[in-house]
XYZ file of C-alpha atoms in Angstrom:
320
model
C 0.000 0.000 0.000
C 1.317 3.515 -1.327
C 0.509 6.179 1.306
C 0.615 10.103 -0.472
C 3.199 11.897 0.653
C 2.614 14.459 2.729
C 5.823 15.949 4.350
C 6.432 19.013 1.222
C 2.822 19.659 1.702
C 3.394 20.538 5.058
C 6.131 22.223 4.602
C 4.280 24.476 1.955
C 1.178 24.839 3.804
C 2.916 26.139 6.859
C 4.836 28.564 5.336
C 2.129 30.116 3.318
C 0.297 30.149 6.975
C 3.191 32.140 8.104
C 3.495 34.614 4.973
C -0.770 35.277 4.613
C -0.636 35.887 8.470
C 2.495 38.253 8.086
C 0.479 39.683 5.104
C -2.413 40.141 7.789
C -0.481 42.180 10.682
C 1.429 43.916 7.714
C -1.939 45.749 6.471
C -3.998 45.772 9.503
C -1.835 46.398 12.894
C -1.103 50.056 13.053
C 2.234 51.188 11.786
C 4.185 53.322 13.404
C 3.834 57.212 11.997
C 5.963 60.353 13.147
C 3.241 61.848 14.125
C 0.672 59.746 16.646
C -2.793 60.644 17.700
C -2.606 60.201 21.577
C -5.838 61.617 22.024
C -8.753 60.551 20.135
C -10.226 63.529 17.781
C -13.985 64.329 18.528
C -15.958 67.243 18.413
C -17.846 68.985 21.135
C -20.814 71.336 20.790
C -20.521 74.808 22.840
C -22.586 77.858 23.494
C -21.154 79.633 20.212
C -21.417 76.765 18.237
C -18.567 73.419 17.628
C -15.124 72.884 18.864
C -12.926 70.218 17.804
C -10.345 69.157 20.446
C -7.845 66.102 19.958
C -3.906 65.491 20.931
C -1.222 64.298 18.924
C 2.300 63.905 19.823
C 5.473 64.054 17.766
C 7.571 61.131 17.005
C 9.281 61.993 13.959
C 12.280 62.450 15.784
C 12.933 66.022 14.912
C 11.230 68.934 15.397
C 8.562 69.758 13.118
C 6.966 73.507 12.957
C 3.445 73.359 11.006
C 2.600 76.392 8.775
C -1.162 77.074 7.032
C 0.875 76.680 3.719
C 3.326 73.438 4.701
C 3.477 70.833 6.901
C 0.071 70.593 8.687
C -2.527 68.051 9.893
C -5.797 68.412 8.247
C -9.237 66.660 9.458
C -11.731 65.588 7.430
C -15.683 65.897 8.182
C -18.543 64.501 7.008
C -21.083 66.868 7.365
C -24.955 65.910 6.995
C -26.881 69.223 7.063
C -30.447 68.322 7.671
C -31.692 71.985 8.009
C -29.962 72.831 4.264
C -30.376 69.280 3.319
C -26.929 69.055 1.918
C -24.438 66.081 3.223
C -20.637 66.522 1.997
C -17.181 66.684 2.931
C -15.051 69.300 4.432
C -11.490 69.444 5.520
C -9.826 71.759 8.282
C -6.747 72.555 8.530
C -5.396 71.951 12.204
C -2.608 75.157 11.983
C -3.455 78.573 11.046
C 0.157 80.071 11.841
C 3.308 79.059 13.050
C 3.588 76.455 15.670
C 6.880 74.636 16.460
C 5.954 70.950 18.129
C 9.375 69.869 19.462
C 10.628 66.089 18.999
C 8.479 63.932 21.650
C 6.308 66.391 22.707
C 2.984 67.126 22.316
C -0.285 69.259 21.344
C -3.200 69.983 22.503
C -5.921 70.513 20.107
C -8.646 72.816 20.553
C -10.200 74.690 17.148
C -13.227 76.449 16.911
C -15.591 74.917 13.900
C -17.616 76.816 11.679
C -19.944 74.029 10.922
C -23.959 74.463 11.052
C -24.527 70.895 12.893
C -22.760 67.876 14.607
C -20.568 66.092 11.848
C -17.987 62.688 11.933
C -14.519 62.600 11.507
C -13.343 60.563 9.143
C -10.257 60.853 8.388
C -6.962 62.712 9.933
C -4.121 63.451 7.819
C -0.345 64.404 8.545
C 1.503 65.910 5.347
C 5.012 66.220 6.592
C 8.161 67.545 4.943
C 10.777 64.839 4.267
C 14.219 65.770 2.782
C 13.198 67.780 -1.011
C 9.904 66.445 -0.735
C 6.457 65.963 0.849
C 4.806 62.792 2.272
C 1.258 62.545 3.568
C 0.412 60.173 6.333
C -3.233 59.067 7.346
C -3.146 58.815 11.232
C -7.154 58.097 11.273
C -9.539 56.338 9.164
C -7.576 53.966 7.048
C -7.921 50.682 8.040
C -5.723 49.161 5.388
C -1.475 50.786 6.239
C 0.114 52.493 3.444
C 3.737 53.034 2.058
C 6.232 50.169 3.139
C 3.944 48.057 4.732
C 2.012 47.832 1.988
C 4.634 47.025 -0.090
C 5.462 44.519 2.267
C 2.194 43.247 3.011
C 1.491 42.448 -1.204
C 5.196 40.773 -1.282
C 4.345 38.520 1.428
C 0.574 37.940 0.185
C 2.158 37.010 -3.377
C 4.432 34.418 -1.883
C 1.982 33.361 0.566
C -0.836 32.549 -2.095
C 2.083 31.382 -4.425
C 3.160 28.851 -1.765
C -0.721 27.630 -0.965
C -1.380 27.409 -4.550
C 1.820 25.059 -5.075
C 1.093 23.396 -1.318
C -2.497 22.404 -2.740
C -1.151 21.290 -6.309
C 1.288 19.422 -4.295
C -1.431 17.378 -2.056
C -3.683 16.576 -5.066
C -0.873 15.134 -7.526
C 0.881 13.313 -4.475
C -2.846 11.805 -4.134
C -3.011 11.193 -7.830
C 0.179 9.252 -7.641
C -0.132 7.242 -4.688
C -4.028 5.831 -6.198
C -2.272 5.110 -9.809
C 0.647 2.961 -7.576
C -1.940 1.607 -6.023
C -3.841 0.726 -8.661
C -0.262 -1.107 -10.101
C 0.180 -2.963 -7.251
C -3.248 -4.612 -7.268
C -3.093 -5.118 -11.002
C 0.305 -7.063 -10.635
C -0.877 -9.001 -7.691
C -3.251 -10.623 -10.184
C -1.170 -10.469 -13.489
C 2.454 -12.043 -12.008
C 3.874 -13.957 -9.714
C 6.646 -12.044 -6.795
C 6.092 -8.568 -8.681
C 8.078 -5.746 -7.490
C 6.230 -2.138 -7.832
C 8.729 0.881 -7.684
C 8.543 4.839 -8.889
C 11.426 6.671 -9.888
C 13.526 7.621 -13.083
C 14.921 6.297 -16.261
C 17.307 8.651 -18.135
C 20.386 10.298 -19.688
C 22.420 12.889 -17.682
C 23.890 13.906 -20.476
C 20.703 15.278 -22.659
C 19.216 15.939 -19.346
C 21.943 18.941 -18.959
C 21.798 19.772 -22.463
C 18.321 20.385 -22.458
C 18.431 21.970 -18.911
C 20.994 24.520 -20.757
C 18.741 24.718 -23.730
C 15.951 25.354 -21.097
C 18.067 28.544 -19.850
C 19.395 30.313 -23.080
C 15.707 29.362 -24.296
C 14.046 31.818 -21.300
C 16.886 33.769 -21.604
C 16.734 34.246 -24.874
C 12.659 34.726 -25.113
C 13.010 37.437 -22.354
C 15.447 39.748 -24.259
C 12.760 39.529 -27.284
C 10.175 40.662 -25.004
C 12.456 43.740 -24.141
C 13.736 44.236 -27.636
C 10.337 44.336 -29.671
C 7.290 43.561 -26.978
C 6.963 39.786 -27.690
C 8.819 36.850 -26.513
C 8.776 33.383 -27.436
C 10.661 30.589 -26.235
C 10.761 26.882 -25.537
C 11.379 24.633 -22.973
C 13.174 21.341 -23.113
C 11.855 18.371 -20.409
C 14.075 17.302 -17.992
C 13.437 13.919 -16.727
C 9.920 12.378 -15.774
C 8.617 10.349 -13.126
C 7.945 6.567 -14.399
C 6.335 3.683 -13.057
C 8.255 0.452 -12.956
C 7.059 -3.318 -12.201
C 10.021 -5.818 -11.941
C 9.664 -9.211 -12.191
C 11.968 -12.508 -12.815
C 12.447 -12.003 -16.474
C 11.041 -8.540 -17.722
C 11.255 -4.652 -16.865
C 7.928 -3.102 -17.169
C 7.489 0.349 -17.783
C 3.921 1.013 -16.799
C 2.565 3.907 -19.087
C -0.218 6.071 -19.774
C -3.773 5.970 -17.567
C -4.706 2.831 -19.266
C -1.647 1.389 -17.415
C 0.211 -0.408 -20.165
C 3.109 -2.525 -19.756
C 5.706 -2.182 -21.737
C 9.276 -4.509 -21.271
C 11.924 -2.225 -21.727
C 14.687 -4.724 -20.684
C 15.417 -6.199 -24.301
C 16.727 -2.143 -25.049
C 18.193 -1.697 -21.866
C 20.184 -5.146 -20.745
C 23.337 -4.834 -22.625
C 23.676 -1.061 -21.082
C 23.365 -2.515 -17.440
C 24.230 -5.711 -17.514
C 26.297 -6.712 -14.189
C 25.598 -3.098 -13.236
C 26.092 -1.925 -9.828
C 23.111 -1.026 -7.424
C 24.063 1.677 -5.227
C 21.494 1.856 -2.280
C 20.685 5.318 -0.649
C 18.075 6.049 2.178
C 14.342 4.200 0.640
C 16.002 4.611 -3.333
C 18.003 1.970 -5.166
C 20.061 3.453 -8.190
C 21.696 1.983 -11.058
C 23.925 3.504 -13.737
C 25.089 2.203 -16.848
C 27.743 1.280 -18.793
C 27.998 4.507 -21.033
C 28.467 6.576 -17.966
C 25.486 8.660 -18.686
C 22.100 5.806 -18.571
C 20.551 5.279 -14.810
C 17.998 4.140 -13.461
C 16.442 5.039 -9.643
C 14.191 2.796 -8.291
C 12.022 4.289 -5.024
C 10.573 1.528 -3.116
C 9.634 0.970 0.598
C 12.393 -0.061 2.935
C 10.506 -2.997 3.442
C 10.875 -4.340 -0.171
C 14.556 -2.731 -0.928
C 16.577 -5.881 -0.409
C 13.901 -8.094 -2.560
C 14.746 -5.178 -5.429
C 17.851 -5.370 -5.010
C 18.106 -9.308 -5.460
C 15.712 -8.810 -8.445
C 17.258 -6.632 -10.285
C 21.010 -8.218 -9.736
C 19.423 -12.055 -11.167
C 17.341 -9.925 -14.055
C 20.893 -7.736 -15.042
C 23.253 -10.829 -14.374
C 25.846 -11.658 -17.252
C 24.411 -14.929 -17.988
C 21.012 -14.422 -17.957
C-alpha cells in the first residue's frame, strides 16, 4: 500500500500560513507614523457653536513647525446638514500660523468649527516635509497601512498565495500518484507472480543537462525579445519524468499512460546494465550504466529494498 506523501505539503502549507498571516499584521496592525494621535479627535458642541479638540504627539524624531501653507494636519468631516439638506465633505486645517511641536512632545488641540450641525470625523491626515519632498500620512480612518507596509504586506501575500497554490497542487498530484501505484500494485498481484512495484527515473544525464541549458538560453533568450520588440517566445526542453516500474523474474515493465500499459523495456536496456552496480541510498536503489550517462532510480519501501535489489542483480546478471 502507497501512502501520499505528505511531508512538502506541510512544509508548503505552513509557510504560506506564516506569509498570509504576516500579510495580515502587515496591512492591519497600526504602523508606526511620526506623528501619533494620543488623544482621540472628537468634536464637542458649545454655546457659540462646535469645537474640535484632539492630541497628537510628535515622534518623527525632529522637530517639526506646522505652517497654514506646509506641513500641517488636516481633518476631514462629514457633514450631513439636515436643516440645508446638503451632506458633503469638508477638511480643516489643524494650523493657522506658526507652531513649532518639538521632537516627543505634544499638542493639545482645541479649534473652533464653523460648521452648522454635529458632523464625523473621518479621516486625519499628517503631510510632513521629508528631505526635497512631501509625504502625507493618514493617522485616522484607514484601516488598510500604506507606504512600506504595503509594499510589504502584497510581497508577502504574493508568496503566501504562491506557496498555498503550489502546497495544494502538491497534495492533489501526491494523491493522484499514490491511487495510480496503487492501482499497479493490485493489477500485478493478479497479473504475475513475486512482482516488485517501484517509482522513480529512467534517463540520460547527459541530454538531461543539455536540455536543462537549452531550457536557460531558451528563457533567456525569449526574455530579451520581449524587451527588444514587446513579444517573446521561447521553448522549454523536459528534464526527466517520473515513471512507473514493475520488476519481475524475467522482464522490466514500464507502466505507461492511464490505461496502465506494460511495456518490457529490458530487451533495449540489458546490454547497457548488464552486471551493473546497485548503489542503495536512504528508501532509493540506483543503477547507472555502462555509457556513464544511462541510470535508473528505483524508489521503493524499505521494506521491499533488499527483494529489489536481489531482483534486479538475477534480471541484469551476465548470464542471464
Amino acid at each position: 500500500m502507497v501512502k501520499s506523501k505528505k511531508s512538502v505539503f506541510i512544509v508548503l502549507i505552513s509557510l504560506a500560513a506564516m506569509l498570509l498571516t504576516a500579510t495580515l499584521v502587515l496591512l492591519f496592525v497600526p504602523e508606526p507614523k511620526p506623528i501619533t494621535i494620543t488623544e482621540k479627535f472628537y468634536i464637542a458642541e458649545t454655546q457659540n457653536g462646535f469645537e474640535l479638540h484632539g492630541k497628537i504627539r510628535n515622534d518623527s524624531g525632529e522637530d517639526r513647525t506646522f505652517k497654514y501653507y506646509g506641513q500641517q494636519i488636516t481633518v476631514t468631516l462629514h457633514i450631513n446638514d439636515l436643516s440645508g439638506g446638503t451632506e458633503y465633505n469638508k477638511d480643516y486645517v489643524i494650523f493657522n500660523e506658526d507652531v513649532t511641536v518639538k521632537a516627543g512632545e505634544s499638542y493639545e488641540i482645541n479649534k473652533e468649527l464653523d460648521i452648522p450641525c454635529q458632523a464625523e470625523i473621518t479621516k486625519v491626515t499628517a503631510k510632513l516635509h521629508k528631505k526635497e519632498y512631501s509625504v502625507n500620512y493618514t493617522l485616522y480612518g484607514n484601516v488598510i497601512n500604506e507606504g512600506n507596509f504595503l509594499i510589504a504586506a502584497v510581497f508577502a501575500g504574493i508568496a503566501g498565495g504562491s506557496l498555498l497554490i503550489g502546497a495544494i497542487a502538491n497534495l492533489i498530484a501526491n494523491i493522484k500518484t499514490a491511487k495510480r501505484a496503487n492501482r499497479i500494485i493490485s493489477d500485478i498481484s493478479q497479473k504475475f507472480g513475486n512482482a516488485i512495484y517501484a517509482s522513480g527515473y529512467y534517463g540520460d544525464k547527459k541530454q538531461e543537462r543539455a536540455n536543462a541549458a537549452k531550457s536557460a538560453f531558451g528563457v533567456i533568450g525569449g526574455a530579451t525579445m520581449q524587451l527588444v520588440t514587446g513579444l517573446g517566445v521561447y521553448r522549454t526542453y523536459s528534464g526527466r519524468r517520473r515513471r512507473d516500474f514493475v520488476i519481475t523474474d524475467n522482464a522490466l515493465f514500464e507502466v505507461v499512460g492511464k490505461e496502465q500499459n506494460y511495456y518490457d523495456i529490458k530487451p533495449q536496456v540489458q546490454e547497457n546494465f548488464k552486471n551493473a552496480e546497485i548503489i542503495e541510498k536512504r528508501n532509493q536503489l540506483t543503477m547507472n550504466g555502462a555509457d556513464g550517462r544511462s541510470y535508473f532510480i528505483f524508489k521503493v519501501n524499505n521494506g521491499e529494498k533488499q527483494k529489489l535489489t536481489d531482483a534486479l542483480y538475477n534480471l541484469f546478471k551476465e548470464n542471464k
